[in-house]
Amino acid sequence: MILKIINSVLILFALYMGIKQGWAMFSGKAPMLEMFSKWGMEKNSVMILGAITIIGALLVLFPRTFIAGNFITAAGILFIAAFHLGDKDLRGFAIELPFLALSLVIIYLQHPLSKV
């Protein structure tokens, strides 16, 4: 029971972060556009990535789409982490690691409302 409560809190945190970051990308906030532009991504590409990030975060809420949502979230994090590594930006890469770990822990603990 305690693990389900902990996982629920982790899922809500991941949802918050996914929507917050996704909205920053989707709405074209200057820091996001600046970061992605150094990797050659234009505003429309960043907006699409933001929409995908928001969708992934929302999918994590439902038991049937839980794994798909986590996969989308983790893929987005790996996408950004790979660009940081390509720039030899270990600090930026290190910032992404806890969020990747969060997705993996949430998957391991399973959805709190699943029947497993």
Coordinates of C-alpha atoms in Angstrom, one line a residue:
M1 CA 0.0 0.0 0.0
I2 CA 2.8 2.4 0.9
L3 CA 4.5 1.7 -2.4
K4 CA 1.3 2.6 -4.3
I5 CA 1.2 5.9 -2.4
I6 CA 4.8 6.6 -3.2
N7 CA 4.4 5.7 -6.8
S8 CA 1.2 7.9 -7.0
V9 CA 3.2 10.9 -5.7
L10 CA 6.0 10.1 -8.2
I11 CA 3.5 9.9 -11.1
L12 CA 2.0 13.2 -10.1
F13 CA 5.5 14.8 -10.0
A14 CA 6.3 13.3 -13.4
L15 CA 2.9 14.6 -14.7
Y16 CA 3.7 18.1 -13.4
M17 CA 7.2 18.2 -14.8
G18 CA 6.0 16.7 -18.2
I19 CA 3.2 19.3 -18.6
K20 CA 5.4 22.1 -17.3
Q21 CA 8.3 21.4 -19.7
G22 CA 6.0 20.4 -22.5
W23 CA 4.1 23.6 -22.2
A24 CA 7.3 25.6 -22.2
M25 CA 8.3 23.9 -25.5
F26 CA 4.8 24.1 -27.0
S27 CA 4.3 27.8 -26.2
G28 CA 7.8 28.6 -27.5
K29 CA 9.4 30.0 -24.3
A30 CA 12.7 31.7 -25.1
P31 CA 14.9 29.5 -23.0
M32 CA 13.5 26.4 -24.7
L33 CA 13.9 27.8 -28.1
E34 CA 17.4 28.9 -27.3
M35 CA 18.4 25.5 -26.1
F36 CA 16.9 23.6 -29.0
S37 CA 18.1 26.1 -31.6
K38 CA 21.7 25.3 -30.8
W39 CA 20.9 21.8 -31.9
G40 CA 19.4 23.0 -35.2
M41 CA 15.7 22.7 -34.2
E42 CA 13.3 25.4 -35.3
K43 CA 10.3 26.7 -33.4
N44 CA 7.8 24.3 -35.1
S45 CA 9.9 21.3 -34.2
V46 CA 10.1 22.4 -30.6
M47 CA 6.4 22.9 -30.5
I48 CA 5.8 19.4 -31.8
L49 CA 8.2 17.9 -29.3
G50 CA 6.3 19.9 -26.6
A51 CA 3.0 18.5 -27.7
I52 CA 4.4 15.0 -27.6
T53 CA 5.8 15.6 -24.2
I54 CA 2.5 16.7 -22.8
I55 CA 0.7 13.7 -24.4
G56 CA 3.3 11.3 -22.9
A57 CA 2.8 12.9 -19.5
L58 CA -1.0 12.5 -19.7
L59 CA -0.8 8.9 -20.9
V60 CA 1.0 8.0 -17.7
L61 CA -2.1 8.7 -15.7
F62 CA -4.1 5.8 -17.2
P63 CA -3.3 2.1 -16.5
R64 CA -3.9 1.1 -20.1
T65 CA -1.5 3.7 -21.5
F66 CA 0.9 3.8 -18.6
I67 CA 3.8 2.0 -20.3
A68 CA 3.4 4.0 -23.6
G69 CA 3.3 7.3 -21.7
N70 CA 6.5 6.4 -19.8
F71 CA 8.1 5.2 -23.0
I72 CA 7.3 8.6 -24.7
T73 CA 8.6 10.5 -21.7
A74 CA 11.8 8.5 -21.4
A75 CA 12.4 8.8 -25.2
G76 CA 12.1 12.6 -25.0
I77 CA 14.5 12.7 -22.0
L78 CA 17.0 10.5 -23.9
F79 CA 16.6 12.7 -27.0
I80 CA 17.6 15.8 -25.0
A81 CA 20.3 13.9 -23.1
A82 CA 21.9 12.7 -26.4
F83 CA 22.1 16.3 -27.6
H84 CA 23.7 17.3 -24.4
L85 CA 26.3 14.6 -24.8
G86 CA 26.8 15.6 -28.4
D87 CA 27.8 19.0 -27.2
K88 CA 29.9 17.5 -24.5
D89 CA 27.7 19.2 -21.9
L90 CA 28.0 16.8 -19.0
R91 CA 26.1 19.1 -16.7
G92 CA 23.1 19.2 -19.0
F93 CA 23.3 15.5 -19.4
A94 CA 23.5 15.0 -15.6
I95 CA 20.4 17.1 -15.1
E96 CA 18.4 14.8 -17.4
L97 CA 19.5 11.6 -15.6
P98 CA 17.2 11.9 -12.6
F99 CA 14.2 12.4 -14.8
L100 CA 15.1 9.3 -16.8
A101 CA 15.5 7.4 -13.6
L102 CA 12.1 8.6 -12.4
S103 CA 10.4 7.1 -15.5
L104 CA 12.2 3.8 -14.9
V105 CA 11.3 3.7 -11.2
I106 CA 7.6 4.5 -12.1
I107 CA 7.6 1.7 -14.6
Y108 CA 9.1 -0.7 -12.1
L109 CA 6.6 0.1 -9.4
Q110 CA 3.7 -0.2 -11.9
H111 CA 0.6 1.9 -12.1
P112 CA -1.0 2.2 -8.6
L113 CA -4.5 1.4 -10.0
S114 CA -3.4 -1.6 -12.1
K115 CA -4.8 -5.0 -11.1
V116 CA -1.4 -6.6 -11.0

